[in-house]
Amino acid sequence: MSKCNTFECIKGVKVNIPQLLGEYECKIDAKGRMRMPTGLIAQLGEGQAHNFVINRGFEKCLMIYPEVVWDRISSEVNQLNLYNKKNRDFVRYFYRGAQKVALDSADRILVSKRLLEYAGIQNDVILSAYSDRIEMWANDQYEQLIEEEPMDFSDLAEDVLGRVNGNPEA
Amino acid sequence: MSKCNTFECIKGVKVNIPQLLGEYECKIDAKGRMRMPTGLIAQLGEGQAHNFVINRGFEKCLMIYPEVVWDRISSEVNQLNLYNKKNRDFVRYFYRGAQKVALDSADRILVSKRLLEYAGIQNDVILSAYSDRIEMWANDQYEQLIEEEPMDFSDLAEDVLGRVNGNPEA
DNA sequence: GCCAAAGTGGGAAAAAGTGGGCAATTTTTC
DNA sequence: GAAAAATTGCCCACTTTTTCCCACTTTGGC
């Protein structure tokens, strides 16, 4: 069931990079726990379904990265030149609030109140998985998101999708 | 019977790209299941008739892509640099709650309530297949759509295709 | 009309998801 | 530093959803 068919080389070690997909409705219980949907666990596969890093997203949402993915991203960030103020600001902002989480015996993760607050999450969330990561949105925020077409969408679409149909010049 | 006569090269692997056509009337049962019409299954052919990806369309409808088709598109999208906000917006707007679905033993797919709600689908739907994808419309929405269109159809045609055959003045 | 294929509906088992009690641990407070 | 309070994790029981399977109805060709 696992879709980890992409490999990537991190410091000489080959690692499975998952290709995730799906939209899941989840609930946060009174203790701040959220069950990881079985669909996602299955997609992640044996090795990667247990440990995650959760962090504030750039938008008003939380990001959940499989640990492997987080390692890759943070190694990218760590290569920034820290003698540059802009870089330091970014790195600080990037790491603030990030924490490791693991599934408990009932496949739930515990999400800290600070993070929930940041994303404006009460009880109901939508998990939206794409590429190698999972976004966690407050239900109502997500609905809104779906509605609004980003500026320049059709331009970007032409750029990106033009290539799909074998138009290299696009 | 299969109509998969187009081949395309994805990362060195040849893949059949279906050429679909047809309008089908279908029903969604109380459990949210929809039977894939035999006509479509036949067009898709052995390999591709089982796994699909379904998401919200850009209009008020749902889109069903054979998995191969989706993979081809999403592999381009997944290469975007996600530190760029424009790209993130694009990816989100593009995925639109995409999820995998597979036919059950009676050739039905299960469509999530959230997606049905988005498209305003109750019980009766129209599947409209073209190119390599299938649109799923609520019956009444679809009627409305084709009633509205004839008015400016010819204008539209001129807009879209008017200059295809070397009519620079068009 | 009759048969085969297509399409529909629903019961029941299995799996997924939820909530809460309790005990162990950590943090806070005095 | 000890007691109180809050947090965390494990476990169990319950509810809901999904899946699987079977049987029935409808359609269309001959």
Coordinates of C-alpha atoms (C1' of nucleotides) in Angstrom, one line a residue:
Chain A
M1 CA 0.0 0.0 0.0
S2 CA 2.9 2.3 0.6
K3 CA 3.7 4.7 -2.2
C4 CA 7.2 5.5 -1.3
N5 CA 8.7 5.0 -4.7
T6 CA 10.8 8.1 -4.9
F7 CA 14.3 7.9 -3.5
E8 CA 16.5 10.8 -2.5
C9 CA 20.1 11.0 -1.4
I10 CA 20.7 12.7 1.9
K11 CA 24.3 12.8 2.9
G12 CA 24.9 9.6 1.0
V13 CA 22.0 7.7 2.5
K14 CA 19.1 6.7 0.3
V15 CA 15.8 7.5 1.9
N16 CA 12.2 6.9 0.8
I17 CA 10.4 10.1 0.2
P18 CA 6.7 9.5 0.5
Q19 CA 4.2 10.9 -2.1
L20 CA 1.2 11.7 -0.1
L21 CA -2.3 12.5 -1.2
G22 CA -5.6 13.1 0.4
E23 CA -7.9 15.2 2.4
Y24 CA -9.0 14.0 5.8
E25 CA -11.4 15.3 8.4
C26 CA -10.1 14.8 11.9
K27 CA -11.0 15.8 15.4
I28 CA -8.9 17.2 18.2
D29 CA -10.1 15.8 21.5
A30 CA -10.2 17.6 24.8
K31 CA -6.6 16.6 25.5
G32 CA -5.4 18.0 22.3
R33 CA -4.9 14.6 20.6
M34 CA -5.5 14.0 17.0
R35 CA -5.7 10.5 15.5
M36 CA -3.6 10.1 12.4
P37 CA -6.0 8.8 9.7
T38 CA -5.3 5.2 8.7
G39 CA -5.1 6.3 5.1
L40 CA -2.1 8.4 5.8
I41 CA -0.4 5.9 7.9
A42 CA -0.8 3.4 5.1
Q43 CA 0.7 5.8 2.6
L44 CA 3.6 6.5 4.8
G45 CA 4.5 2.9 5.2
E46 CA 6.0 1.0 8.1
G47 CA 9.1 3.0 8.6
Q48 CA 7.8 6.5 8.5
A49 CA 4.4 6.4 10.0
H50 CA 5.4 6.8 13.6
N51 CA 7.6 9.9 14.0
F52 CA 6.8 13.4 12.8
V53 CA 7.8 17.0 13.3
I54 CA 5.0 19.5 13.6
N55 CA 5.5 23.1 13.0
R56 CA 3.8 26.4 12.2
G57 CA 3.1 26.7 8.5
F58 CA 3.9 29.9 6.6
E59 CA 0.2 30.4 6.3
K60 CA -2.3 30.1 9.2
C61 CA -2.0 26.4 9.4
L62 CA 0.3 23.7 10.9
M63 CA 2.6 21.5 9.0
I64 CA 3.3 17.9 9.8
Y65 CA 6.4 16.4 8.2
P66 CA 7.4 12.8 8.4
E67 CA 10.7 12.8 10.3
V68 CA 12.7 11.9 7.3
V69 CA 11.3 14.8 5.4
W70 CA 11.9 17.2 8.2
D71 CA 15.5 16.1 8.4
R72 CA 16.0 17.0 4.8
I73 CA 14.3 20.4 5.1
S74 CA 16.1 21.4 8.2
S75 CA 19.5 20.4 6.7
E76 CA 18.6 22.8 3.8
V77 CA 17.8 25.5 6.3
N78 CA 21.0 24.8 8.3
Q79 CA 23.1 25.6 5.3
L80 CA 22.2 29.2 5.4
N81 CA 24.9 31.6 6.3
L82 CA 24.1 32.7 9.8
Y83 CA 26.3 35.8 9.7
N84 CA 23.6 37.3 7.5
K85 CA 20.8 38.9 9.6
K86 CA 18.0 38.1 7.2
N87 CA 19.1 34.4 7.4
R88 CA 19.2 34.4 11.1
D89 CA 15.7 36.0 11.3
F90 CA 14.4 33.4 9.0
V91 CA 16.0 30.4 10.8
R92 CA 14.7 31.6 14.1
Y93 CA 11.2 32.1 12.7
F94 CA 11.4 28.7 11.0
Y95 CA 12.3 26.7 14.0
R96 CA 10.1 28.5 16.5
G97 CA 7.4 26.1 17.7
A98 CA 8.7 23.1 15.8
Q99 CA 8.5 19.9 17.9
K100 CA 8.9 16.2 17.5
V101 CA 5.8 14.1 17.9
A102 CA 5.2 10.4 17.9
L103 CA 2.0 8.4 17.6
D104 CA 0.7 7.0 20.8
S105 CA -0.7 3.5 21.1
A106 CA -3.9 4.5 19.5
D107 CA -2.2 6.3 16.6
R108 CA -2.7 9.7 17.9
I109 CA -0.4 12.7 18.1
L110 CA -0.5 15.3 20.8
V111 CA -0.6 18.8 19.5
S112 CA 0.5 21.6 21.8
K113 CA -2.0 24.4 22.7
R114 CA 0.3 27.0 21.4
L115 CA 0.4 25.5 17.9
L116 CA -3.4 25.0 17.9
E117 CA -3.8 28.6 18.9
Y118 CA -1.5 29.8 16.1
A119 CA -3.6 28.0 13.5
G120 CA -6.9 29.0 15.1
I121 CA -7.9 25.4 15.6
Q122 CA -10.7 24.5 17.9
N123 CA -11.9 20.9 17.5
D124 CA -12.3 20.1 13.8
V125 CA -9.4 20.1 11.4
I126 CA -8.8 19.1 7.9
L127 CA -5.6 17.3 7.0
S128 CA -4.5 18.0 3.5
A129 CA -1.6 15.9 2.3
Y130 CA 0.5 16.6 -0.8
S131 CA 3.9 15.9 -2.0
D132 CA 5.8 14.8 1.2
R133 CA 3.9 16.8 3.8
I134 CA 0.7 17.3 5.6
E135 CA -1.1 20.5 6.3
M136 CA -3.4 20.9 9.2
W137 CA -6.1 23.5 8.9
A138 CA -9.0 24.7 11.0
N139 CA -12.1 23.5 9.3
D140 CA -13.4 26.9 8.4
Q141 CA -10.1 28.3 7.2
Y142 CA -9.8 25.5 4.8
E143 CA -13.2 26.0 3.2
Q144 CA -12.3 29.6 2.6
L145 CA -9.0 28.5 1.0
I146 CA -10.6 26.3 -1.5
E147 CA -12.8 29.1 -2.6
E148 CA -10.3 31.7 -3.6
E149 CA -8.4 31.4 -6.8
P150 CA -4.9 32.6 -6.3
M151 CA -3.8 35.6 -8.4
D152 CA -1.9 34.6 -11.5
F153 CA -3.3 31.1 -11.2
S154 CA -3.7 30.6 -14.9
D155 CA -0.3 31.9 -15.7
L156 CA 1.3 29.5 -13.3
A157 CA -0.8 26.7 -14.5
E158 CA 0.3 27.4 -18.0
D159 CA 3.9 27.4 -16.8
V160 CA 3.7 24.2 -14.8
L161 CA 1.1 22.2 -16.7
G162 CA 2.1 23.3 -20.1
R163 CA 5.1 21.1 -19.7
V164 CA 3.0 18.1 -19.0
N165 CA 1.6 17.8 -22.5
G166 CA 5.0 17.7 -24.0
N167 CA 5.4 21.4 -24.8
P168 CA 9.0 21.9 -23.7
E169 CA 8.9 25.5 -24.9
A170 CA 6.0 26.4 -22.6
Chain B
M1 CA -11.9 -2.6 -26.7
S2 CA -9.5 -0.3 -24.9
K3 CA -8.9 3.1 -26.5
C4 CA -5.6 3.8 -24.9
N5 CA -3.7 4.5 -28.1
T6 CA -1.6 7.4 -27.0
F7 CA 1.7 6.8 -25.4
E8 CA 3.8 9.2 -23.5
C9 CA 7.1 9.1 -21.8
I10 CA 7.3 9.8 -18.1
K11 CA 10.8 9.6 -16.7
G12 CA 11.7 7.1 -19.3
V13 CA 8.7 4.9 -18.8
K14 CA 6.1 4.6 -21.5
V15 CA 2.5 5.0 -20.2
N16 CA -0.8 4.7 -21.9
I17 CA -2.8 7.9 -21.9
P18 CA -6.4 7.2 -22.4
Q19 CA -8.6 9.2 -24.8
L20 CA -12.0 9.3 -23.1
L21 CA -15.3 10.3 -24.5
G22 CA -18.9 10.1 -23.4
E23 CA -21.7 11.3 -21.2
Y24 CA -23.1 9.0 -18.7
E25 CA -26.0 9.2 -16.2
C26 CA -25.2 7.7 -12.8
K27 CA -26.6 7.4 -9.4
I28 CA -25.0 7.9 -6.0
D29 CA -26.5 5.5 -3.4
A30 CA -27.1 6.2 0.2
K31 CA -23.6 5.3 1.1
G32 CA -22.0 7.7 -1.3
R33 CA -21.1 5.0 -3.8
M34 CA -21.2 5.5 -7.6
R35 CA -20.9 2.8 -10.1
M36 CA -18.3 3.5 -12.8
P37 CA -20.2 2.9 -16.1
T38 CA -19.0 -0.1 -18.0
G39 CA -18.5 2.1 -21.0
L40 CA -15.8 4.1 -19.2
I41 CA -14.2 1.0 -17.7
A42 CA -13.9 -0.4 -21.2
Q43 CA -12.4 2.8 -22.6
L44 CA -9.8 2.9 -19.8
G45 CA -8.7 -0.7 -20.4
E46 CA -7.4 -3.3 -18.1
G47 CA -4.6 -1.4 -16.4
Q48 CA -6.2 1.9 -15.6
A49 CA -9.8 1.1 -14.8
H50 CA -9.2 0.4 -11.2
N51 CA -7.5 3.3 -9.5
F52 CA -8.4 6.9 -9.7
V53 CA -7.8 10.3 -8.1
I54 CA -10.8 12.5 -7.4
N55 CA -10.9 16.1 -6.5
R56 CA -12.8 19.4 -6.8
G57 CA -13.0 20.8 -10.2
F58 CA -12.4 24.4 -10.9
E59 CA -16.1 24.7 -11.6
K60 CA -18.8 23.4 -9.3
C61 CA -18.1 19.8 -10.2
L62 CA -15.7 17.0 -9.3
M63 CA -12.9 15.7 -11.4
I64 CA -11.9 12.1 -11.7
Y65 CA -8.5 11.2 -13.1
P66 CA -7.2 7.8 -13.9
E67 CA -4.2 7.4 -11.5
V68 CA -1.7 7.4 -14.3
V69 CA -3.0 10.7 -15.5
W70 CA -2.9 12.3 -12.1
D71 CA 0.6 11.1 -11.4
R72 CA 1.8 12.6 -14.6
I73 CA 0.3 16.0 -13.7
S74 CA 1.2 16.0 -10.0
S75 CA 4.8 15.0 -10.6
E76 CA 5.2 18.4 -12.3
V77 CA 3.4 20.2 -9.6
N78 CA 5.5 18.5 -6.9
Q79 CA 8.6 20.0 -8.3
L80 CA 7.7 23.5 -7.4
N81 CA 9.7 25.3 -4.8
L82 CA 7.4 25.5 -1.8
Y83 CA 9.3 28.3 -0.1
N84 CA 7.7 30.5 -2.7
K85 CA 4.2 31.6 -1.6
K86 CA 2.9 31.8 -5.1
N87 CA 3.8 28.2 -5.6
R88 CA 2.2 27.1 -2.3
D89 CA -1.0 28.8 -3.2
F90 CA -0.9 27.2 -6.6
V91 CA -0.3 23.7 -5.3
R92 CA -3.1 24.1 -2.8
Y93 CA -5.5 25.4 -5.3
F94 CA -4.5 22.7 -7.7
Y95 CA -4.8 19.7 -5.3
R96 CA -8.2 20.8 -4.1
G97 CA -8.7 17.9 -1.8
A98 CA -7.5 15.3 -4.1
Q99 CA -7.8 11.7 -2.9
K100 CA -7.3 8.3 -4.2
V101 CA -10.2 6.1 -4.9
A102 CA -10.4 2.5 -6.1
L103 CA -13.3 0.5 -7.5
D104 CA -14.9 -2.0 -5.2
S105 CA -15.9 -5.5 -6.2
A106 CA -19.0 -4.1 -7.9
D107 CA -17.0 -1.4 -9.8
R108 CA -18.1 1.4 -7.6
I109 CA -16.1 4.2 -6.1
L110 CA -16.8 5.8 -2.8
V111 CA -17.1 9.6 -3.0
S112 CA -16.6 11.5 0.3
K113 CA -19.4 13.6 1.6
R114 CA -17.2 16.7 1.5
L115 CA -16.6 16.4 -2.2
L116 CA -20.3 15.7 -2.9
E117 CA -21.2 18.7 -0.9
Y118 CA -18.9 20.9 -2.8
A119 CA -20.4 19.9 -6.2
G120 CA -23.9 20.1 -4.8
I121 CA -24.5 16.5 -5.6
Q122 CA -27.5 14.7 -4.1
N123 CA -28.3 11.5 -6.0
D124 CA -28.1 11.8 -9.7
V125 CA -24.9 12.8 -11.5
I126 CA -23.7 13.1 -15.0
L127 CA -20.2 11.9 -15.9
S128 CA -18.8 13.8 -18.8
A129 CA -15.5 12.3 -20.1
Y130 CA -13.1 14.0 -22.4
S131 CA -9.4 13.9 -23.1
D132 CA -7.9 11.9 -20.2
R133 CA -10.3 12.9 -17.5
I134 CA -13.9 12.6 -16.3
E135 CA -16.1 15.4 -14.9
M136 CA -18.8 14.6 -12.4
W137 CA -21.7 17.0 -12.2
A138 CA -24.9 17.2 -10.2
N139 CA -27.6 16.5 -12.7
D140 CA -29.3 19.8 -12.4
Q141 CA -26.1 21.8 -12.5
Y142 CA -25.2 20.1 -15.7
E143 CA -28.5 20.8 -17.4
Q144 CA -28.2 24.4 -16.5
L145 CA -24.6 24.5 -17.8
I146 CA -25.5 23.2 -21.3
E147 CA -28.5 25.4 -21.5
E148 CA -26.5 28.5 -20.8
E149 CA -23.8 27.8 -23.2
P150 CA -25.2 27.8 -26.7
M151 CA -25.6 31.6 -26.7
D152 CA -21.9 32.4 -26.8
F153 CA -20.7 29.1 -28.0
S154 CA -19.7 30.4 -31.4
D155 CA -18.0 33.4 -29.9
L156 CA -16.2 31.1 -27.5
A157 CA -15.1 28.9 -30.3
E158 CA -13.7 31.8 -32.2
D159 CA -11.9 33.0 -29.1
V160 CA -10.3 29.6 -28.4
L161 CA -9.8 28.1 -31.8
G162 CA -10.3 30.9 -34.2
R163 CA -6.6 31.3 -34.9
V164 CA -5.5 27.7 -35.0
N165 CA -5.2 27.2 -38.7
G166 CA -3.1 30.2 -39.4
N167 CA -5.6 33.1 -39.5
P168 CA -3.4 35.8 -38.1
E169 CA -6.1 38.4 -38.5
A170 CA -8.6 36.5 -36.4
Chain C
dG1 C1' -39.7 -13.8 -23.9
dC2 C1' -35.3 -15.1 -22.1
dC3 C1' -30.7 -14.8 -21.0
dA4 C1' -26.6 -12.2 -19.9
dA5 C1' -24.7 -8.1 -18.6
dA6 C1' -25.2 -3.8 -16.1
dG7 C1' -26.7 -1.5 -12.3
dT8 C1' -28.7 -1.1 -7.4
dG9 C1' -29.5 -1.8 -2.5
dG10 C1' -28.7 -3.4 1.9
dG11 C1' -27.1 -6.6 5.9
dA12 C1' -23.4 -7.7 8.6
dA13 C1' -18.5 -8.2 9.9
dA14 C1' -14.4 -5.8 10.3
dA15 C1' -11.9 -1.7 10.8
dA16 C1' -11.4 3.0 12.0
dG17 C1' -12.2 6.6 15.0
dT18 C1' -13.5 8.6 19.7
dG19 C1' -13.8 9.5 24.6
dG20 C1' -12.6 8.9 29.2
dG21 C1' -10.5 6.6 33.4
dC22 C1' -6.4 5.9 35.7
dA23 C1' -1.7 5.8 36.8
dA24 C1' 2.9 7.6 36.0
dT25 C1' 5.5 11.6 35.3
dT26 C1' 6.5 16.4 35.2
dT27 C1' 5.8 21.1 36.5
dT28 C1' 4.2 24.5 39.6
dT29 C1' 3.4 26.4 44.0
dC30 C1' 4.0 27.4 48.6
Chain D
dG1 C1' 11.7 20.1 49.3
dA2 C1' 7.2 18.3 49.6
dA3 C1' 2.4 18.6 48.2
dA4 C1' -0.7 19.9 44.7
dA5 C1' -1.8 20.5 40.1
dA6 C1' -1.2 19.7 35.4
dT7 C1' 0.4 16.8 31.7
dT8 C1' 1.2 12.7 29.3
dG9 C1' 0.6 8.0 27.9
dC10 C1' -1.7 3.6 28.1
dC11 C1' -5.6 1.0 28.1
dC12 C1' -10.3 -0.3 27.5
dA13 C1' -15.0 0.3 25.9
dC14 C1' -18.0 2.3 22.8
dT15 C1' -19.7 4.4 18.3
dT16 C1' -19.3 5.2 13.6
dT17 C1' -17.7 4.2 9.1
dT18 C1' -16.0 1.2 5.6
dT19 C1' -15.7 -3.0 3.3
dC20 C1' -17.2 -7.2 1.7
dC21 C1' -20.5 -10.0 0.0
dC22 C1' -24.8 -11.5 -1.8
dA23 C1' -29.2 -10.9 -3.9
dC24 C1' -32.3 -8.4 -6.4
dT25 C1' -33.9 -5.2 -10.4
dT26 C1' -33.3 -3.3 -14.8
dT27 C1' -31.7 -3.1 -19.5
dG28 C1' -30.6 -4.6 -24.0
dG29 C1' -29.7 -8.0 -27.6
dC30 C1' -31.3 -11.9 -30.0

